Coordinates of N, CA, C and O in Angstrom, one line a residue:
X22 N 13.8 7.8 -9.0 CA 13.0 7.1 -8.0 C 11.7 6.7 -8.7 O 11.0 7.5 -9.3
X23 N 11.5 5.5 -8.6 CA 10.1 5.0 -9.4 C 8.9 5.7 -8.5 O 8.8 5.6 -7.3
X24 N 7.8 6.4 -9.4 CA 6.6 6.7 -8.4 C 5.7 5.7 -9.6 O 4.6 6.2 -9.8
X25 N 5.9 4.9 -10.1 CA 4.7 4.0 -10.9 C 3.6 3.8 -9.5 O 2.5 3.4 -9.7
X26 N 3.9 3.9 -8.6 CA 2.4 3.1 -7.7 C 1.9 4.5 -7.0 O 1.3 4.4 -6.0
X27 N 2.2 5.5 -7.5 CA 1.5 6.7 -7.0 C -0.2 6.4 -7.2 O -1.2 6.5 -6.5
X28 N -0.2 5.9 -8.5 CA -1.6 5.5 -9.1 C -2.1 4.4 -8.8 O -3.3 4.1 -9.0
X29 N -1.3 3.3 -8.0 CA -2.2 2.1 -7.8 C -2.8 2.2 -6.3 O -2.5 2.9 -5.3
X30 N -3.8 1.1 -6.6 CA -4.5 1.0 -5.5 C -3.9 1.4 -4.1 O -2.8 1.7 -4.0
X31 N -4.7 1.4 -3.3 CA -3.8 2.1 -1.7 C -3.8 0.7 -1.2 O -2.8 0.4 -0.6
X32 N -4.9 -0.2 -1.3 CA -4.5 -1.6 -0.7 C -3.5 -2.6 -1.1 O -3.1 -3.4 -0.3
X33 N -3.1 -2.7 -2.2 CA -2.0 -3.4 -3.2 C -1.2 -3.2 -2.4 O -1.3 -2.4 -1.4
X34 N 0.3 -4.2 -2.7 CA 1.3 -4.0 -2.6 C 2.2 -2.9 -2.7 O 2.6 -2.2 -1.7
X35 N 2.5 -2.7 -4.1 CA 2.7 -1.7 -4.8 C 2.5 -0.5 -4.2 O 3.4 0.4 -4.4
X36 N 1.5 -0.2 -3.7 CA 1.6 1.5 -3.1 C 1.6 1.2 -2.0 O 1.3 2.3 -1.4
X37 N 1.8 0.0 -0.8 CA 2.1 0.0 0.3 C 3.6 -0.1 0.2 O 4.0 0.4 1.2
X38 N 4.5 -0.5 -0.4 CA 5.9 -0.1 -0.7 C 6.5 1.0 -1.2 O 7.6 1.6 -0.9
X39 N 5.4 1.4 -2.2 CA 5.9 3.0 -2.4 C 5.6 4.2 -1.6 O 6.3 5.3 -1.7
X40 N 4.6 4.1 -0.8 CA 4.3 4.6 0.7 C 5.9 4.6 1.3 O 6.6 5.6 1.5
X41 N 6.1 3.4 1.5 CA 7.2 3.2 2.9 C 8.6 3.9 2.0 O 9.4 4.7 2.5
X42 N 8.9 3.4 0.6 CA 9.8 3.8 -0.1 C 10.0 5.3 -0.2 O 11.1 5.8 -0.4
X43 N 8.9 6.1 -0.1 CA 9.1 7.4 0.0 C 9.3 7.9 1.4 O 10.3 8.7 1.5
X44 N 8.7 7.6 2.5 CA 8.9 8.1 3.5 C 10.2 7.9 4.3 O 10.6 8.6 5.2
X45 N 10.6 6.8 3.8 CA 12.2 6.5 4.1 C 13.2 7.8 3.3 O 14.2 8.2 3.7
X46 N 12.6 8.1 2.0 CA 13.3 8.6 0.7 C 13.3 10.5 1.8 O 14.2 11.3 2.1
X47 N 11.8 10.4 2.0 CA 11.7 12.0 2.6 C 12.7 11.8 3.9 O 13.9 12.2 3.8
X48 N 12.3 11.1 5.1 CA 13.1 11.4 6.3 C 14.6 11.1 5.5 O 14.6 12.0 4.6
X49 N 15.5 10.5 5.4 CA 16.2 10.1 4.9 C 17.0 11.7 4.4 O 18.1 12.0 4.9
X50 N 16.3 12.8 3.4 CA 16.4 14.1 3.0 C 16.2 14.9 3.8 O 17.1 15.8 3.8
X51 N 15.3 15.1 4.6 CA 14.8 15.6 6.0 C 15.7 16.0 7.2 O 15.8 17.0 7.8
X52 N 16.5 14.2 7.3 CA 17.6 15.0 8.3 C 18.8 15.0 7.6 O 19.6 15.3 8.5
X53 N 19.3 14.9 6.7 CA 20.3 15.1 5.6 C 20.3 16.8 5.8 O 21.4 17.3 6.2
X54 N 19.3 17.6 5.6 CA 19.3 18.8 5.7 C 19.0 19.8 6.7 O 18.8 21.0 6.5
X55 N 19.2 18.9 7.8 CA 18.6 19.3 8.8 C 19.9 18.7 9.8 O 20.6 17.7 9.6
X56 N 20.0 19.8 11.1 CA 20.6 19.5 12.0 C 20.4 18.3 13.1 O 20.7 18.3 14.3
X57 N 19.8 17.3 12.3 CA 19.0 16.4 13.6 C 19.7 15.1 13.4 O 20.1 14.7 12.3
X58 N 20.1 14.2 15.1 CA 20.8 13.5 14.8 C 20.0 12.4 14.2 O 18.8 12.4 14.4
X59 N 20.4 11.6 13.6 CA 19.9 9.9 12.7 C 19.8 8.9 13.6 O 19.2 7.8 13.4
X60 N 20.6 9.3 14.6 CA 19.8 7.8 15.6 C 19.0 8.5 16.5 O 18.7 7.8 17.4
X61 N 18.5 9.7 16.8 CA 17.4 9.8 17.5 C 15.6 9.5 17.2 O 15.1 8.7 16.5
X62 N 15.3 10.1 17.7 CA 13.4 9.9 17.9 C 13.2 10.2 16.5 O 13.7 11.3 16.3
X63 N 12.7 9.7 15.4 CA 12.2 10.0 14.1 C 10.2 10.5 14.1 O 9.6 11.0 13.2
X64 N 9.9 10.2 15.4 CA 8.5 10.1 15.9 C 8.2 11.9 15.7 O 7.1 12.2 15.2
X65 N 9.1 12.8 16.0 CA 8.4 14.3 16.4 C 9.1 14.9 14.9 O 9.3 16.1 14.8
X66 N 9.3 14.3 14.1 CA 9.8 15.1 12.6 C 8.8 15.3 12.2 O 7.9 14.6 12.6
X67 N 8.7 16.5 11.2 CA 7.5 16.5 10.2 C 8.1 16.9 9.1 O 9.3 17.0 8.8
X68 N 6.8 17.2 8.3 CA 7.2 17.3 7.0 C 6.0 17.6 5.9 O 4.8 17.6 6.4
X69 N 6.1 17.9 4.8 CA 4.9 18.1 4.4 C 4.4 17.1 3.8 O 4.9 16.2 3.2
X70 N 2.6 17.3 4.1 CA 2.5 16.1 3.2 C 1.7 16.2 2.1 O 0.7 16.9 1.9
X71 N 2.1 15.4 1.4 CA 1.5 15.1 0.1 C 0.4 14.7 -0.4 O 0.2 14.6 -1.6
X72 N -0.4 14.5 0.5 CA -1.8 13.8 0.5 C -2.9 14.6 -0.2 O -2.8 15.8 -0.1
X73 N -3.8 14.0 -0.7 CA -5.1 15.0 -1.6 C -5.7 16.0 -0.5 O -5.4 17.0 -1.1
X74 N -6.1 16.2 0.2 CA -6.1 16.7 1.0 C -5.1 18.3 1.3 O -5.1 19.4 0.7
X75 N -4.4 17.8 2.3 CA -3.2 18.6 2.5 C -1.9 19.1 1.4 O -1.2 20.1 1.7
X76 N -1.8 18.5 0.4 CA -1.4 19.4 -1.1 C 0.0 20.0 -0.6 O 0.4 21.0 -1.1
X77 N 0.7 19.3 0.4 CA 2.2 20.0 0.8 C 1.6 21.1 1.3 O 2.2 21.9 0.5
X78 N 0.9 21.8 1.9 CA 0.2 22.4 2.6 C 0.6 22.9 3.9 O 1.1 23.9 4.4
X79 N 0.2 21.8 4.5 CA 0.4 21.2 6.2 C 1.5 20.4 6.0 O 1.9 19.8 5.0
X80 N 1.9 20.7 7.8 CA 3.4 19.7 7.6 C 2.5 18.9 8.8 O 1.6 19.4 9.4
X81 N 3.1 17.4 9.0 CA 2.6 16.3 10.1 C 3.6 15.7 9.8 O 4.1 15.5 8.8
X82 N 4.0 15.1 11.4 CA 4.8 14.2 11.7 C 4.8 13.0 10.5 O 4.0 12.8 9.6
X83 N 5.8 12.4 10.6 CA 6.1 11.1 9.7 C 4.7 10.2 9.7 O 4.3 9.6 8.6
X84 N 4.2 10.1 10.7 CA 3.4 8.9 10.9 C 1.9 9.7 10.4 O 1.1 8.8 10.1
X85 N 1.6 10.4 10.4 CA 0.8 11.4 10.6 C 0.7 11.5 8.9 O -0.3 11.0 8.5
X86 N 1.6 12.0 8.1 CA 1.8 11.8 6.7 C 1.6 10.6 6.4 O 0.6 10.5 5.6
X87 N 2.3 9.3 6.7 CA 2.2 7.8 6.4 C 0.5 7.8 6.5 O -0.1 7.7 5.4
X88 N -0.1 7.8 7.7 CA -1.4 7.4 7.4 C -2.5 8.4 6.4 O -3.6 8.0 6.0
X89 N -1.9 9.8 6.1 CA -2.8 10.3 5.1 C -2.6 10.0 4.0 O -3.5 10.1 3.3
X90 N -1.5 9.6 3.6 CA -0.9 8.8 2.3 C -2.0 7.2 2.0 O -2.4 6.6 1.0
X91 N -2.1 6.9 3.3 CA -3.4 5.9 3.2 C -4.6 5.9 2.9 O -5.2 5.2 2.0
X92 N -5.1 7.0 3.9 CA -6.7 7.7 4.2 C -6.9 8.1 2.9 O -7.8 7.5 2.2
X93 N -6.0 9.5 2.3 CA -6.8 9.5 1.6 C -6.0 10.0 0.3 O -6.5 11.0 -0.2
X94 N -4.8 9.5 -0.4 CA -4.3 9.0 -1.3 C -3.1 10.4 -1.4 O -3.2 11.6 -1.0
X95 N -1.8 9.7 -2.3 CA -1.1 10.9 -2.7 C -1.5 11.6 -4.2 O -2.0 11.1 -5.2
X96 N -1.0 12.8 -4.1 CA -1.3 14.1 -4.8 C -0.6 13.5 -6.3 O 0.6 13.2 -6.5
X97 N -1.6 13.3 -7.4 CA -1.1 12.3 -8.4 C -0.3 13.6 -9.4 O 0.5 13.5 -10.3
X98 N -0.7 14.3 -9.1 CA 0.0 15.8 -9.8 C 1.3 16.1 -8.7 O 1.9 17.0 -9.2
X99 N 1.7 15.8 -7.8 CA 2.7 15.8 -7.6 C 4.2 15.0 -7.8 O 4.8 14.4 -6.9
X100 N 4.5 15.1 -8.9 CA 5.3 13.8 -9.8 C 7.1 14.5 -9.6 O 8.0 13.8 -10.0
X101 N 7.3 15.6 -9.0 CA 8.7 16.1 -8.7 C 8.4 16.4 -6.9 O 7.5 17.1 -6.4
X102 N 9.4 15.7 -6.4 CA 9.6 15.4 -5.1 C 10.3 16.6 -4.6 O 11.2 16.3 -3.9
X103 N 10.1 17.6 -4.7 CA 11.1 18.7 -4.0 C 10.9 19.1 -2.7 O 11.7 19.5 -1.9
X104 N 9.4 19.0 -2.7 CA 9.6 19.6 -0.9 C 9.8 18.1 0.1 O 9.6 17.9 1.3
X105 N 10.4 17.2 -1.2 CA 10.5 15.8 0.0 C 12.5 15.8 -0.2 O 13.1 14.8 0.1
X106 N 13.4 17.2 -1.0 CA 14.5 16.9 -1.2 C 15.1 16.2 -3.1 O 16.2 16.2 -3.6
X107 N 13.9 15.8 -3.5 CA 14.1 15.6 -5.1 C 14.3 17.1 -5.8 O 13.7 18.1 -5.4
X108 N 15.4 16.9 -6.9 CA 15.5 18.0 -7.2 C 14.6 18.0 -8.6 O 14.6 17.1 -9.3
X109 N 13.8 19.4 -8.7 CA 13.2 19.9 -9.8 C 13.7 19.1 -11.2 O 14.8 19.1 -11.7
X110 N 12.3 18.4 -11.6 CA 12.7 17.7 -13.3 C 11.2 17.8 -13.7 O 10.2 17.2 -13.3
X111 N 11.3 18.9 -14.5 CA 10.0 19.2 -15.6 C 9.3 17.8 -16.1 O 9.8 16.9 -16.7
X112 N 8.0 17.8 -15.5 CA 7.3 16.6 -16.5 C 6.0 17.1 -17.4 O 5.0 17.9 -17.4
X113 N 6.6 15.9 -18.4 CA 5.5 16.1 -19.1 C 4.6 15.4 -19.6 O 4.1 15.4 -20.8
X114 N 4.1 14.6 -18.3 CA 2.3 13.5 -18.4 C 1.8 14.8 -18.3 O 2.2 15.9 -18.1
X115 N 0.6 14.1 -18.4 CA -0.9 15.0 -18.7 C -0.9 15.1 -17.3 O -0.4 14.1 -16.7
X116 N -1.7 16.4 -16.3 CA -1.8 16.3 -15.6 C -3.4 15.2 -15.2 O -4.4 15.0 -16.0
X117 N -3.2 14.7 -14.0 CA -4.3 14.1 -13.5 C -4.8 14.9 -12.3 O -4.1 15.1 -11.4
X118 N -6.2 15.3 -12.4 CA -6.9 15.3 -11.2 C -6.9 15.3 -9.6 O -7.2 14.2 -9.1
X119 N -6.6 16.0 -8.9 CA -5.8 16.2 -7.5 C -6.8 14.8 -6.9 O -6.4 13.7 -6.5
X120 N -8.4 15.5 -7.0 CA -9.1 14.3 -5.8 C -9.9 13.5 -6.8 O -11.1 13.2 -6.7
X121 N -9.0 13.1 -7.8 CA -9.6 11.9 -8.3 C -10.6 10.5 -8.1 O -10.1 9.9 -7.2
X122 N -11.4 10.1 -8.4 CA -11.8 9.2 -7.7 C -10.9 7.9 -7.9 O -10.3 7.6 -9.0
X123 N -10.8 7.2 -6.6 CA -9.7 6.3 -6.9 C -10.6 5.0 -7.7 O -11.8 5.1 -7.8
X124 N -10.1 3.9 -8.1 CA -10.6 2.6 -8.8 C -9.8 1.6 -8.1 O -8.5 1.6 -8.1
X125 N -10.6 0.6 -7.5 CA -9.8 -0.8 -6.9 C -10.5 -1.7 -7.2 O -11.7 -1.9 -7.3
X126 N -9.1 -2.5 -7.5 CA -9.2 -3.9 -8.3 C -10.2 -4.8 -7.3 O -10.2 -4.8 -6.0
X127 N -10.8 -5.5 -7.9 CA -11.4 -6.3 -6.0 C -11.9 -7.8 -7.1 O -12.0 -7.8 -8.3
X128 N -12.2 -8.9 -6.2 CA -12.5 -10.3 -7.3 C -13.9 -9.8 -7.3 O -14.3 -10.1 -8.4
X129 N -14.9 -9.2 -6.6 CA -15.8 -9.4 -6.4 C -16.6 -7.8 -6.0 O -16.0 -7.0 -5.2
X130 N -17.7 -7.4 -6.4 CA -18.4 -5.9 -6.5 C -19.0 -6.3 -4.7 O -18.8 -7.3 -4.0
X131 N -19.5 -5.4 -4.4 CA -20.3 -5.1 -3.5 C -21.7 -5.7 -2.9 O -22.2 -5.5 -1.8
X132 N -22.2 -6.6 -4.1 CA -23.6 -7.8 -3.5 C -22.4 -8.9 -3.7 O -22.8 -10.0 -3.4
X133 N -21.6 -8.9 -4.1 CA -20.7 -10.3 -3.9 C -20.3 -11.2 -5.5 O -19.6 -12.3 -5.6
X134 N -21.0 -10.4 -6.6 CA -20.5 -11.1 -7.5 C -19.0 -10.6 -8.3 O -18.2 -9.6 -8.1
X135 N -19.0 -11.6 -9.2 CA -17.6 -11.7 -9.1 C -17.3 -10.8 -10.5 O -18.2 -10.8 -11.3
X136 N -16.2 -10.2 -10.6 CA -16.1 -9.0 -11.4 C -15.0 -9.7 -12.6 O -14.3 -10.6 -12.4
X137 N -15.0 -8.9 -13.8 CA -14.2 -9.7 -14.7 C -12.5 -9.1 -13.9 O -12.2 -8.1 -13.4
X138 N -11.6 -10.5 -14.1 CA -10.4 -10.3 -14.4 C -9.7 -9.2 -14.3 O -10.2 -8.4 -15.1
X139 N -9.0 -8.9 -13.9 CA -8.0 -7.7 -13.7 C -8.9 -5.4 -14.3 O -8.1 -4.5 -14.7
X140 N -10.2 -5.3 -14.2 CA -11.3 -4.6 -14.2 C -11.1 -3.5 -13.2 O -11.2 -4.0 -12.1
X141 N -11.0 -2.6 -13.2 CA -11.2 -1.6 -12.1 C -12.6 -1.5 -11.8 O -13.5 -1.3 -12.6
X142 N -12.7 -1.9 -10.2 CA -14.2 -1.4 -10.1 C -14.3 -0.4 -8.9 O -13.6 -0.7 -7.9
X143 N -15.2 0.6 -9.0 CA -15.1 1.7 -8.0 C -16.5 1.0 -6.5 O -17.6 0.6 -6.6
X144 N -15.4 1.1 -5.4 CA -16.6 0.2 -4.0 C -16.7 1.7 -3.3 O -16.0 2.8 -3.4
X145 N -17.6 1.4 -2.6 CA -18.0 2.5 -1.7 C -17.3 3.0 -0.5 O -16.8 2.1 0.2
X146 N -17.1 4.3 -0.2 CA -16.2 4.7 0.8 C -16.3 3.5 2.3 O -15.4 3.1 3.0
X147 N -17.2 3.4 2.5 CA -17.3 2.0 3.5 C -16.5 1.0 3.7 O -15.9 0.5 4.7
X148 N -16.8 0.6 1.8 CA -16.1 -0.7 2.0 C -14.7 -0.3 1.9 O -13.8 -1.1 2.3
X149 N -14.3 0.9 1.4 CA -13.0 1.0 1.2 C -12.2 1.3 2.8 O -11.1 1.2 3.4
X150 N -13.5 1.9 3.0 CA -12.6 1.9 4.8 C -12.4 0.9 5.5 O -11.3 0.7 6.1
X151 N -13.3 0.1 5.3 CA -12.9 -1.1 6.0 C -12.0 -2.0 5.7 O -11.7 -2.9 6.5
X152 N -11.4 -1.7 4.1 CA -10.0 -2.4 3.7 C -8.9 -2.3 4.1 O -8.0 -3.0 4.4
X153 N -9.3 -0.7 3.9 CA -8.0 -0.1 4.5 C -7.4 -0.2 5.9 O -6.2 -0.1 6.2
X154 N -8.8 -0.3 6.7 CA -8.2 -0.9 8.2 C -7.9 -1.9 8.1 O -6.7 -2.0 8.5
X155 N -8.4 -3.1 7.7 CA -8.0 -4.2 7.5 C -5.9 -4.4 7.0 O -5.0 -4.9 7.6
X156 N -6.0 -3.8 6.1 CA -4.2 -3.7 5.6 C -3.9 -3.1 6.7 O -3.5 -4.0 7.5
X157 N -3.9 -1.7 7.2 CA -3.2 -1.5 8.3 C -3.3 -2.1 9.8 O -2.5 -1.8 10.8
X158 N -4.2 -2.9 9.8 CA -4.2 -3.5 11.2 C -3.2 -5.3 10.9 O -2.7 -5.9 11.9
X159 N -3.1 -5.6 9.8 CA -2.5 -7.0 9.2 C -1.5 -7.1 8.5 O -1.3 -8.1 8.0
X160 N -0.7 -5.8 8.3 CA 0.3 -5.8 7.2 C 1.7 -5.5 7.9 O 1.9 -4.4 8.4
X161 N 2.5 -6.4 7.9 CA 4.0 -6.0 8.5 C 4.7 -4.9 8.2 O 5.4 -4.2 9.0
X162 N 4.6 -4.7 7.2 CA 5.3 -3.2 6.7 C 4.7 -2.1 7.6 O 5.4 -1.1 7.7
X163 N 3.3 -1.9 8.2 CA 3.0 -0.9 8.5 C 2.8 -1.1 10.0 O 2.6 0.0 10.4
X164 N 2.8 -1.7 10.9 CA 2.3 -1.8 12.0 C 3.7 -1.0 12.7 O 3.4 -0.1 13.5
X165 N 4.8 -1.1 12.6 CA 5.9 -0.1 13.3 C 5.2 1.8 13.6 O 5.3 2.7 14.5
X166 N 4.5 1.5 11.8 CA 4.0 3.1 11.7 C 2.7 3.4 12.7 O 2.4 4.6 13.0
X167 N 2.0 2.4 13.3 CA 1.2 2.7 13.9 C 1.2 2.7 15.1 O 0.5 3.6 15.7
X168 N 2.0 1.8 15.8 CA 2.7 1.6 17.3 C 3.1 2.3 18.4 O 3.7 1.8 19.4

């Protein structure tokens, strides 16, 4: 299973598909292993989540996980999927930093000028909130999860 967009931006593409790719990948395992029928309510499942935060910790409904997976990013040290159903495979990256500070690419800094070419630049929890609503209130892939 590719997790290359564990590390990318939360507004990007890229980790808005590996978001949905995983949570299809968890439910998908979830009721695989579970007595629960596949065409019923997927709304009251939980599960643990992965989020910096919660650390597989807490379990929360599907949707509940999808938006902490947003809010406030997945567990970059979590690189073997087992409590999502992946079975145990030893890695050996360097670990990274659970609450890392994240870096988003943006054309442009915070008074408005324009930032070099493909540059990580770090914006302020504000502006990043306000992105983030922005994607989830405008993005097809995610509006079913919020509904």
């Amino acid at each position: 299973m590719d997790k290359s967009w564990m590390g990318t931006n939360r507004i990007k593409k890229p980790y808005i598909d590996g978001v949905a790719a995983f949570i299809d990948y968890a439910v998908h395992n979830l009721l695989k292993t579970s007595n629960i029928d596949p065409r019923g309510n997927k709304q009251h499942l939980t599960m643990p989540c992965p989020c910096t935060n919660c650390l597989n910790h807490i379990d929360h409904t599907v949707e509940e996980v999808h938006l902490h997976l947003f809010s406030n990013g997945i567990d970059l040290n979590y690189t073997n999927w087992i409590k999502h159903g992946e079975n145990y495979e030893p890695s050996i990256s360097a670990p990274t930093p659970v609450n890392a500070t994240p870096t988003h690419d943006t054309d442009e800094n915070e008074e408005g000028k324009p930032l070099s070419a493909g540059k990580p630049s770090e914006v302020s929890a504000e502006l990043f909130h306000k992105a983030h609503l922005y994607v989830i209130q405008n993005t097809d892939e995610i509006v079913p999860y919020i509904e």
